[in-house]
Coordinates of C-alpha atoms in Angstrom, one line a residue:
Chain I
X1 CA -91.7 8.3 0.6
X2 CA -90.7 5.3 2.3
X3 CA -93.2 4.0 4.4
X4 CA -91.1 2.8 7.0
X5 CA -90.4 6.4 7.3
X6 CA -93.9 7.4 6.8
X7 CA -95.4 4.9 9.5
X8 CA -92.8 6.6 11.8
X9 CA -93.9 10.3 11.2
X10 CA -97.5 9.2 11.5
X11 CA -97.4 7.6 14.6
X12 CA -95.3 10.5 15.8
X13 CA -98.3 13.0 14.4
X14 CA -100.9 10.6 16.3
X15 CA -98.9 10.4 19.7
X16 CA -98.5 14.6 19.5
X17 CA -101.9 15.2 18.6
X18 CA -103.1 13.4 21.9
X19 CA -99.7 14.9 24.1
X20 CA -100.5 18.3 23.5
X21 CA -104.3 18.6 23.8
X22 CA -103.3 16.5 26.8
X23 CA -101.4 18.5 28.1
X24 CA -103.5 22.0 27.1
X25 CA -106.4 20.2 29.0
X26 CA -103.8 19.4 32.4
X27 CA -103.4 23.7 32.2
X28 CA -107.1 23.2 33.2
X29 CA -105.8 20.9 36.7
X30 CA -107.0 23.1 39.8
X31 CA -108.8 25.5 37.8
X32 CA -111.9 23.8 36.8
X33 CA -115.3 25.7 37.0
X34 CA -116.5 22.9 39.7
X35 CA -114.8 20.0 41.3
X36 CA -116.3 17.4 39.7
X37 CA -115.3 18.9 36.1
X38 CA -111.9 19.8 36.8
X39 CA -111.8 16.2 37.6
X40 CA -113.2 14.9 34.4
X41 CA -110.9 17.2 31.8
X42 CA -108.1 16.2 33.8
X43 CA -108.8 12.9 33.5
X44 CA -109.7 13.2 30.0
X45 CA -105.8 14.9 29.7
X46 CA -104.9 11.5 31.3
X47 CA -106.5 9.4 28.7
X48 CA -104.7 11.4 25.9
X49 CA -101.6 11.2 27.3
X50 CA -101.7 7.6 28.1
X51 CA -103.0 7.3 24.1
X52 CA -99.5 9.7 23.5
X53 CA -97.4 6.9 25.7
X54 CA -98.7 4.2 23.4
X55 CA -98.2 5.7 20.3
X56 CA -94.4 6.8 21.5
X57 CA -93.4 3.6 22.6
X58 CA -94.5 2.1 19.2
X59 CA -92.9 5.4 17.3
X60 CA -89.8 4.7 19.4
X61 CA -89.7 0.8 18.8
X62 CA -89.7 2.2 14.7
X63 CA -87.2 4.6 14.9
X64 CA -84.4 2.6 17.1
X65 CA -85.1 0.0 14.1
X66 CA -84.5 2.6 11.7
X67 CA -81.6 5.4 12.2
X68 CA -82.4 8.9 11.4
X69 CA -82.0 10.3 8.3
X70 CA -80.5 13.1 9.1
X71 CA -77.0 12.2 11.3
X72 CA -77.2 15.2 13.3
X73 CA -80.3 14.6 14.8
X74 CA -80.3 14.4 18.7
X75 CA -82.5 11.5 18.8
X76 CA -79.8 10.0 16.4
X77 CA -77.2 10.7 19.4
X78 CA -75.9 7.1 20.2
X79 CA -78.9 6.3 23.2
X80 CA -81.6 5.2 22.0
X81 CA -84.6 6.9 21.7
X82 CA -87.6 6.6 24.0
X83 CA -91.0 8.0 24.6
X84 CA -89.6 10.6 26.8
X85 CA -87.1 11.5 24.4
X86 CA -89.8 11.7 22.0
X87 CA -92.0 13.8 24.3
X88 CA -89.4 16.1 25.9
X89 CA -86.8 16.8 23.3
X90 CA -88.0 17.4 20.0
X91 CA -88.3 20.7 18.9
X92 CA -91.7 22.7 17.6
X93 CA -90.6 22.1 14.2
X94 CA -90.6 18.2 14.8
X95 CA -93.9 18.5 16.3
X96 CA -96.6 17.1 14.2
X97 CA -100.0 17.9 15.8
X98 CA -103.0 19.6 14.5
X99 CA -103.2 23.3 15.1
X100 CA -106.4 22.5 16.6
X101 CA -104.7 20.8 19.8
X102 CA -102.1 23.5 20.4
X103 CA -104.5 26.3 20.8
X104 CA -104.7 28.2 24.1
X105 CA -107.6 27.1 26.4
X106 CA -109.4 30.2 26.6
X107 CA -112.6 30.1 28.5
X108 CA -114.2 27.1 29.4
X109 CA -116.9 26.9 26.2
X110 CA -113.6 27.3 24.1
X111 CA -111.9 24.1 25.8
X112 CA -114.8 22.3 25.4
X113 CA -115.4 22.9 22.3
X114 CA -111.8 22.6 21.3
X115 CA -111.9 19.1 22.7
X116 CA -115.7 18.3 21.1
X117 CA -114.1 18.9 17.2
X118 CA -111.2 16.5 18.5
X119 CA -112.8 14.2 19.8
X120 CA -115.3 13.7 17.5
X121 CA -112.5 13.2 14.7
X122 CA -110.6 11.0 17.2
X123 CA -114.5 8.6 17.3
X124 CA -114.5 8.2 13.8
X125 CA -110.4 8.1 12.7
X126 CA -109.8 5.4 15.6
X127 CA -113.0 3.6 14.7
X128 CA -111.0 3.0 11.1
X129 CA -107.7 2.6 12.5
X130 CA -108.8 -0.5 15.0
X131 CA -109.8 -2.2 11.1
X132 CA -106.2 -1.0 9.7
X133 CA -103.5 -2.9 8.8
X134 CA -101.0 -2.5 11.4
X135 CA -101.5 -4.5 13.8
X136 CA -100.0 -2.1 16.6
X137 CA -101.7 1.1 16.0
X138 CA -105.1 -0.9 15.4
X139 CA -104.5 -2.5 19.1
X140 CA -104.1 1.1 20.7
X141 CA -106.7 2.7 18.7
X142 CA -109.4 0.0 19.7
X143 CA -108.2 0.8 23.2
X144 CA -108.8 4.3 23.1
X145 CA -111.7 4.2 21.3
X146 CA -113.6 3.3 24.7
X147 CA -112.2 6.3 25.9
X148 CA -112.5 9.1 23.0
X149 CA -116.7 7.6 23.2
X150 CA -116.3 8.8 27.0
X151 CA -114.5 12.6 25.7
X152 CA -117.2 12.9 23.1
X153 CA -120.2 12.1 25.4
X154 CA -118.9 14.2 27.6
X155 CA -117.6 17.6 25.1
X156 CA -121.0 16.9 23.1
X157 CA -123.1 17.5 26.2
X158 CA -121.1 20.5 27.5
X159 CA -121.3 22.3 24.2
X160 CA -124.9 22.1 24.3
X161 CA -125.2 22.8 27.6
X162 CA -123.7 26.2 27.0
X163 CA -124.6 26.9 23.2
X164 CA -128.7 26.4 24.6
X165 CA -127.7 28.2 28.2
X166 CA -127.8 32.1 29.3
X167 CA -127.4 34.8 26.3
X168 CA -123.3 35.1 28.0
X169 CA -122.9 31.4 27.0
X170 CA -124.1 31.3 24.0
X171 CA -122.3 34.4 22.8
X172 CA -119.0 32.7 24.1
X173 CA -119.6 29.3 22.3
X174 CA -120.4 31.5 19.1
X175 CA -117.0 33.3 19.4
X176 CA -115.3 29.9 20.0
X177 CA -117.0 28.5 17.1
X178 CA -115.3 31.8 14.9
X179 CA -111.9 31.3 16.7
X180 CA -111.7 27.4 16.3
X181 CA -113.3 26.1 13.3
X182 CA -111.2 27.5 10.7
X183 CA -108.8 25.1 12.1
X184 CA -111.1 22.1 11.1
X185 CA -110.0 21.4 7.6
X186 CA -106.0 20.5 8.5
X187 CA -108.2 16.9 9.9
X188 CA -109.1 15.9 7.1
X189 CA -106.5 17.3 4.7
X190 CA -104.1 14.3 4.7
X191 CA -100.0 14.9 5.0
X192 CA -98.2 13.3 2.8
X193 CA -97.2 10.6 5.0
X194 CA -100.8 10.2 5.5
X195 CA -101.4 9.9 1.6
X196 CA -98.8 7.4 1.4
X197 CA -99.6 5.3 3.7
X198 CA -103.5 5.2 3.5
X199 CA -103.0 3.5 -0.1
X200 CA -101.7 0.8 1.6
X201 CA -104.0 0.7 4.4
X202 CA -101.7 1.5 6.8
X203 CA -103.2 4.7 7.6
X204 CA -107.1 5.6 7.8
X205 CA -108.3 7.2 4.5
X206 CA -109.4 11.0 6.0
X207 CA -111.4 12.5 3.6
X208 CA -114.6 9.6 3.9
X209 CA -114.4 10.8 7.7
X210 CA -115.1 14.5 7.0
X211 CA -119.0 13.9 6.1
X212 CA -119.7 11.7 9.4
X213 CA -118.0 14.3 11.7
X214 CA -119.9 16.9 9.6
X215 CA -122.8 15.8 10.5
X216 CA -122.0 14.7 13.9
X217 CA -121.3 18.6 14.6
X218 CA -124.1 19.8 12.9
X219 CA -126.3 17.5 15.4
X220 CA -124.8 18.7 18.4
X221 CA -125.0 22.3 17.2
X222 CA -128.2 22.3 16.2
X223 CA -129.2 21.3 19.9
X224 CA -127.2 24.0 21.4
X225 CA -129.0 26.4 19.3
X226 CA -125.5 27.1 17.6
X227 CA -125.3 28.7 14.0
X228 CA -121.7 26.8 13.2
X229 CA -121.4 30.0 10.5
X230 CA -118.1 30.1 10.9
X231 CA -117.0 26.4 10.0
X232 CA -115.9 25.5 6.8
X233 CA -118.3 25.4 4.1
X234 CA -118.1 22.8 1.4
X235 CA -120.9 20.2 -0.2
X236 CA -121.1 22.2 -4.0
X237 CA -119.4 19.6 -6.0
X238 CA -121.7 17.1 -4.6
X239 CA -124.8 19.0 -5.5
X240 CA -125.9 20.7 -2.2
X241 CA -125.3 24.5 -2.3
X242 CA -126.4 27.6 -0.4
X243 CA -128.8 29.9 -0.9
X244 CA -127.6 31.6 -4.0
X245 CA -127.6 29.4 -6.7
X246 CA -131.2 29.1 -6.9
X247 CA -131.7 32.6 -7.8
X248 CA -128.9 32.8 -10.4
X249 CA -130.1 29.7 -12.1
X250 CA -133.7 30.9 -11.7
X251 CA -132.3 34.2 -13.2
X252 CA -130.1 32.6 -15.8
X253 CA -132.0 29.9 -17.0
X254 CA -135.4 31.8 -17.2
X255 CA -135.9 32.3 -21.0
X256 CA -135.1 28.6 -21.5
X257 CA -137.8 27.2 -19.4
X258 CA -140.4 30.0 -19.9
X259 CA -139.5 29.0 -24.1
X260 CA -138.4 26.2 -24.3
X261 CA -135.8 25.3 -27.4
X262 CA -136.2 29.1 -28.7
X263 CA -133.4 29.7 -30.5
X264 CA -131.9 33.2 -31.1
Chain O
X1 CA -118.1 4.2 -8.9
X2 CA -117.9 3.9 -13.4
X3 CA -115.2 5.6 -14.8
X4 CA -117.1 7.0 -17.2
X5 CA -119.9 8.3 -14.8
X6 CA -117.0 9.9 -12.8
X7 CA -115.5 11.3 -16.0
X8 CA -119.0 12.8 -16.7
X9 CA -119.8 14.4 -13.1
X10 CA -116.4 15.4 -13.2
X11 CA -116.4 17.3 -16.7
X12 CA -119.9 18.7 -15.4
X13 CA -117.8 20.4 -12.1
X14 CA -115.1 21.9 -14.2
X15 CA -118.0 23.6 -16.0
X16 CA -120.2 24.4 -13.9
X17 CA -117.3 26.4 -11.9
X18 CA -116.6 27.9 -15.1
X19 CA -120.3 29.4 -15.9
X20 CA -121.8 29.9 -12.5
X21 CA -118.5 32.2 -11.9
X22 CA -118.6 33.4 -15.3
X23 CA -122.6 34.5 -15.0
X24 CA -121.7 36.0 -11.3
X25 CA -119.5 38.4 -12.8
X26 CA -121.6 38.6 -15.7
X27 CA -123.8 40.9 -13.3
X28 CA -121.3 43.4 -13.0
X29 CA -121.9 44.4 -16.6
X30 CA -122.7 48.0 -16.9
X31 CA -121.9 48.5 -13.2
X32 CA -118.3 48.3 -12.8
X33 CA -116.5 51.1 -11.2
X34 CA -115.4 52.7 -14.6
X35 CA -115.3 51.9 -17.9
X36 CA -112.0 50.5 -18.2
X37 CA -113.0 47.8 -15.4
X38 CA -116.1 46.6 -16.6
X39 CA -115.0 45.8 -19.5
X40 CA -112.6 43.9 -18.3
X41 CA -114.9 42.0 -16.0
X42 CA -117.1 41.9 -18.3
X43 CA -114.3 40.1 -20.7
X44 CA -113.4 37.7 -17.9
X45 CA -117.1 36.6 -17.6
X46 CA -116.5 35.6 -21.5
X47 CA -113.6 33.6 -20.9
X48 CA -115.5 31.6 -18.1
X49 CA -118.0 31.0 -20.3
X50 CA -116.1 30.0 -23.4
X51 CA -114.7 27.8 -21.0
X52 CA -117.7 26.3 -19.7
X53 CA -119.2 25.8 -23.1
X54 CA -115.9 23.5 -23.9
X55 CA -116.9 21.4 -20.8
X56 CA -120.3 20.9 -21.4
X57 CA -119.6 20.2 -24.9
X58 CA -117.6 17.5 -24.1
X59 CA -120.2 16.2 -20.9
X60 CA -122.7 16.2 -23.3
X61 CA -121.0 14.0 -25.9
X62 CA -120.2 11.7 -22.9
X63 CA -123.7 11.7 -21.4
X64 CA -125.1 10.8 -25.4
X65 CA -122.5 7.8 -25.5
X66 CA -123.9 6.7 -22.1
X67 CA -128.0 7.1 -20.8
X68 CA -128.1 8.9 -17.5
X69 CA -128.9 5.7 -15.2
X70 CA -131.9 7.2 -13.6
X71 CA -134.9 7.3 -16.6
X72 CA -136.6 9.6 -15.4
X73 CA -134.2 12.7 -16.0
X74 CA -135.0 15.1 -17.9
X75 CA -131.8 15.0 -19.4
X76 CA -132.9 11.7 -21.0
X77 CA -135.9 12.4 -22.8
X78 CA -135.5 10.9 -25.7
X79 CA -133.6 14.4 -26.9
X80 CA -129.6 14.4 -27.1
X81 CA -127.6 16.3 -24.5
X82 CA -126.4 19.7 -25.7
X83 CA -124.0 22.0 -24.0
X84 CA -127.4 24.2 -24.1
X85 CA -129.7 21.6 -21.8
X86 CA -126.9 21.1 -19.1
X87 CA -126.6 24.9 -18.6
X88 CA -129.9 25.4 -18.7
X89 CA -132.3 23.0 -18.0
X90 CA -131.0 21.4 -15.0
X91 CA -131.6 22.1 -11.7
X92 CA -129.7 23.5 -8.4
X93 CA -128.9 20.0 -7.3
X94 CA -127.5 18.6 -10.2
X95 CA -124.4 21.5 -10.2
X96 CA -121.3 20.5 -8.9
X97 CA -119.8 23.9 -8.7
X98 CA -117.7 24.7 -5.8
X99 CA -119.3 26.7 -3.0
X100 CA -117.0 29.9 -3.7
X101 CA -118.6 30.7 -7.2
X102 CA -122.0 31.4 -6.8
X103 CA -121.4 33.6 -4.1
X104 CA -123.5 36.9 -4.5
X105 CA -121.1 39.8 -6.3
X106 CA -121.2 42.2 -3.0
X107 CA -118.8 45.3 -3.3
X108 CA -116.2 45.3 -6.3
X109 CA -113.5 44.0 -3.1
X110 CA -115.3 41.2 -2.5
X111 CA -115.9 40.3 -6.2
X112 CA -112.1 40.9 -7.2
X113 CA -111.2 38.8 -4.1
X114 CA -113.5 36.0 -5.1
X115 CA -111.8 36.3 -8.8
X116 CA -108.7 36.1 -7.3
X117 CA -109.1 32.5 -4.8
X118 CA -110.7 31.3 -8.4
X119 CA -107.9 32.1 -10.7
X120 CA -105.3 30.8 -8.5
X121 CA -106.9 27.4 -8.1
X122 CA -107.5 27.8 -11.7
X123 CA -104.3 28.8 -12.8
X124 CA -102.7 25.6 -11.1
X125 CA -105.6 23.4 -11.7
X126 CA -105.4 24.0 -15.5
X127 CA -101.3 23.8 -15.3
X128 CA -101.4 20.4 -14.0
X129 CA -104.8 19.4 -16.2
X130 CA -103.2 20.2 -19.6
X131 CA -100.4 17.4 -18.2
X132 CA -103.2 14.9 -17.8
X133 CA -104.2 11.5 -19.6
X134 CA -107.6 13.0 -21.1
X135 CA -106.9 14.5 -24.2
X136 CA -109.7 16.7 -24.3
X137 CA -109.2 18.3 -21.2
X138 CA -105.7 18.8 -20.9
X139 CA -106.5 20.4 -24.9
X140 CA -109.4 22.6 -22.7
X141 CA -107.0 23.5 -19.9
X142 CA -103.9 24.4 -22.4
X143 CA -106.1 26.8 -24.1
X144 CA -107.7 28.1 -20.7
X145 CA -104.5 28.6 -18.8
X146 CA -103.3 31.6 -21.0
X147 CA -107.2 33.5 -20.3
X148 CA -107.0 32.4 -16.2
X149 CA -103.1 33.7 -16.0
X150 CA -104.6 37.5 -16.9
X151 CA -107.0 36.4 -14.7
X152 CA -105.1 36.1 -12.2
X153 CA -102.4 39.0 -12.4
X154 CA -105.6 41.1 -13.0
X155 CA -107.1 40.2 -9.6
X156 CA -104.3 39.8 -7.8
X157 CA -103.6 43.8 -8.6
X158 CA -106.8 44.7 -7.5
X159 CA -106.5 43.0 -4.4
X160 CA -103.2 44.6 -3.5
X161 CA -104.8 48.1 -4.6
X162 CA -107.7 48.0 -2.6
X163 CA -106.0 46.2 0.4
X164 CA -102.9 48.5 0.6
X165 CA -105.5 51.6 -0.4
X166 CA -107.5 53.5 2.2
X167 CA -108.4 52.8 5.5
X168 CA -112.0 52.0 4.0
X169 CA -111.2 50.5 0.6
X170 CA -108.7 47.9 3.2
X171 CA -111.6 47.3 6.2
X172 CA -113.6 46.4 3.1
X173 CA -111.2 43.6 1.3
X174 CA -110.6 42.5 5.4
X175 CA -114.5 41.7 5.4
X176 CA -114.4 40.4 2.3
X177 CA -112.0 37.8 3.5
X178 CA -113.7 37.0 6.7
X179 CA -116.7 36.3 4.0
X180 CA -115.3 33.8 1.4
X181 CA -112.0 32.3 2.8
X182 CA -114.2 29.7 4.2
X183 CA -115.1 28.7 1.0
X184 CA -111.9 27.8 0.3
X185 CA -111.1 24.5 1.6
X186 CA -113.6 23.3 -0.6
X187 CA -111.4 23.8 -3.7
X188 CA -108.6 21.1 -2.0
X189 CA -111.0 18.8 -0.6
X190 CA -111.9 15.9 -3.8
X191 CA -115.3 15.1 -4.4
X192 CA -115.8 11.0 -5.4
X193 CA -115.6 11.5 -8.4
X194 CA -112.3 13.6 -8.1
X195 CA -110.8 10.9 -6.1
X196 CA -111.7 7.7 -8.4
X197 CA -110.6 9.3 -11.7
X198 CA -106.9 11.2 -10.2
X199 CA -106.2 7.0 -9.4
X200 CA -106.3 6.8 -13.2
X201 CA -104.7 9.9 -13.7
X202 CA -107.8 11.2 -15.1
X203 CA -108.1 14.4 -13.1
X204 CA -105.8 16.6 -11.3
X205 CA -104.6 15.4 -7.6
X206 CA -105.9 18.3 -5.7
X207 CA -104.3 17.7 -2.4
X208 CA -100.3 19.2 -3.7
X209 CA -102.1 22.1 -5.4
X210 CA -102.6 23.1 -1.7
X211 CA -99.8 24.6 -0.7
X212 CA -99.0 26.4 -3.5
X213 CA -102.2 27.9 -3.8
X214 CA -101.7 29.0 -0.2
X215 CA -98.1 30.5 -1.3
X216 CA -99.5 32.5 -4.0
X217 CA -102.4 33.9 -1.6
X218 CA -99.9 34.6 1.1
X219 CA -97.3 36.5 -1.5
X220 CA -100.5 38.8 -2.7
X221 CA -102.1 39.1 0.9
X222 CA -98.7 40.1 2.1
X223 CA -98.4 42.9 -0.7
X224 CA -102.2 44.2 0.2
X225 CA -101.1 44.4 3.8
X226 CA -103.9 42.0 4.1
X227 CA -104.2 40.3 7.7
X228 CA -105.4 36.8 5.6
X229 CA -106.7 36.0 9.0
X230 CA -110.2 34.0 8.4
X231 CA -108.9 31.7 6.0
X232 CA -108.4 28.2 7.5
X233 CA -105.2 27.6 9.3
X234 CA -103.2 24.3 8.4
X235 CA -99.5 23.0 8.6
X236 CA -99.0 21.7 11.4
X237 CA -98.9 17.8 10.5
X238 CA -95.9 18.7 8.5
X239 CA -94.6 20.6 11.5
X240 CA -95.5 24.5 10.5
X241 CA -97.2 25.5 13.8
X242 CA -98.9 28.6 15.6
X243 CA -97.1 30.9 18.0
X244 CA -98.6 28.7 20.8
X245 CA -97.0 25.5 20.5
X246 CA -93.7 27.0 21.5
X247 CA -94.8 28.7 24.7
X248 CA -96.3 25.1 25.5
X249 CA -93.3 23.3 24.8
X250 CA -90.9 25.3 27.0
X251 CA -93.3 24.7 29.8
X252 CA -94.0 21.1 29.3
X253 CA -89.9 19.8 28.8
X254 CA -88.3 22.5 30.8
X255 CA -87.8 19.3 33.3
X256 CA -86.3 17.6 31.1
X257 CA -84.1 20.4 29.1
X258 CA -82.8 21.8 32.4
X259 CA -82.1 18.5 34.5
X260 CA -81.2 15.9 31.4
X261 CA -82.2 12.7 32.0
X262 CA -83.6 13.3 35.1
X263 CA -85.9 10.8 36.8
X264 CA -88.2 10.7 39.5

């Protein structure tokens, strides 16, 4: 892939992912549980959005350097492109967020916890990004940073706050936890563009990432008295394993250790 | 991290996979639903095994061209590493299986459906392997491809029988995949060692295998009337999005599609 093109799609992906949990966190505007929260999501939506703008303008400056492939494309249309254009008329297809971000709002413990997962990915991919190569997206990323440490501060104290609350919380954050976290893994499973570009530093490598926000989540969970069963379950192939395998090996490898070297 | 350490841990995961699999449905022996089908378990369990036993053959002449670094494993006890000592005398935390195989055996749906995620990975894991620049895996994975492809038609038709069976047979394989899809990012997502030595072209690139694995399991899900509804949800970085993203856009640039270049 040519990373000109890459750079472009993955600034687009970067700019969507913030637009549209900005904008699922704005449905929020006027409907907050109290004041002073409906004023913080929304301005968290703010923050995002402003973190969409940057990333548009800098997708936009890309892409009027580089014509579409694709001739028939309506941001190909003789006027240049701009953030707006980028924003207001591409279609779903062209959209490149996480599914995590596009998800309806639900109940308050769902948004929060929607934004908690994001946010905590957001603390660790900008805090590579600012150390990146380009010199653009590492400016914008060590701008937001300042403001994803606010979202996560903030997320990270509501989700324990309702995980360790009444027995109706804490039966709503578990049932977030089963409706959101299968939609984990697509952070940390690089696109191709993401691939491509991360070899040449250009992009943060994901998968180093996944074992800090791991643990991250598990700390916060493990405050709001939150099983986190549902998440994705990996660590095998480095050695740490559930339950199980220490009965089949104690099982399987009994006759060896209670004779050791018999033969048959 | 050493090439040849990676190699080793590497070789060690491919077999581990293969045994701890192997042994789970190694359990079923004697208990399968009817004859026919234990046997056939039963011979599946033998394949993984013979398979296993080629990898640790091969770890174990790697491991006696190269003293473990830490001199107090076992493994290092003045004795040579046979296929025999890594299956048996080491413990939980030095396997490198993935998560998915030493699940417990639960009902025959769950154990087919287990089968099934394996063999796919398997089947394109091994199909890409045999391609590779070690000769003695891609020699392991030529000869293991032609036992995992029965493997897998044989799983995959039990999964369609008992999802498009009775109401009971299909609430059971719907459990079963609330249980272990989970356990199936795992599969995509490269350990260190995984990483280091697919660079060299050492081991297979498990981020393309992805997608196809997720084709196969939608095909056979699709056929079993199978809602495939736990397993995690990704595609939207490369613009394959949930029902919701839609409904959001038509809101958010309804402005702009209904009064073109408007501006306040």
């Amino acid at each position: 892939m040519q990373t000109r093109q890459a750079l472009i799609d993955y600034t687009l992906h970067l700019a969507d992912n913030a637009l549209i949990l900005g904008h699922r966190n704005s449905e929020w505007t006027g409907h907050g549980p109290i004041l002073e929260q409906d004023i913080a999501l929304s301005n968290i939506a703010l923050d995002l959005i402003g973190q969409a703008r940057l990333f548009y303008q800098y997708a936009a400056l890309l892409i009027n350097k580089t014509p579409a492939a694709d001739p028939t494309s309506p941001l190909n249309h003789g006027t240049a492109v701009t953030e707006d254009s980028l924003a207001y008329l591409r279609d779903a297809w062209d959209f490149k967020n996480c599914l995590l971000c596009e998800q309806t709002n639900g109940d308050w413990g769902k948004t929060v916890l929607r934004q908690f997962y994001f946010s905590a990915y957001q603390f660790y991919l900008y805090g590579e990004m600012q150390k990146g190569k380009d010199a653009t997206l590492a400016a914008i990323a060590e701008k937001a940073l300042k403001e994803v440490t606010y979202h996560l501060r903030w997320s990270s104290e509501w989700v324990i706050r309702l995980g360790d609350g009444t027995a109706e919380s804490h039966a709503r954050m578990e049932k977030a936890v089963g409706e959101l976290s299968r939609l984990t893994a697509e952070l940390f499973l690089p696109a191709q563009y993401e691939r491509s570009l991360a070899e040449a530093g250009l992009a943060v490598d994901l998968l180093p990432l996944r074992s800090r926000w791991e643990q991250r989540v598990r700390e916060v969970f493990e405050m709001a008295t939150l099983s986190g069963g549902a998440g994705m379950l990996t660590g095998g192939k480095e050695g740490r394993h559930t339950e199980h395998l220490g009965y089949l090996l104690a099982e399987m490898q009994f006759l060896q250790r209670a004779y050791p070297g018999c033969e048959w």
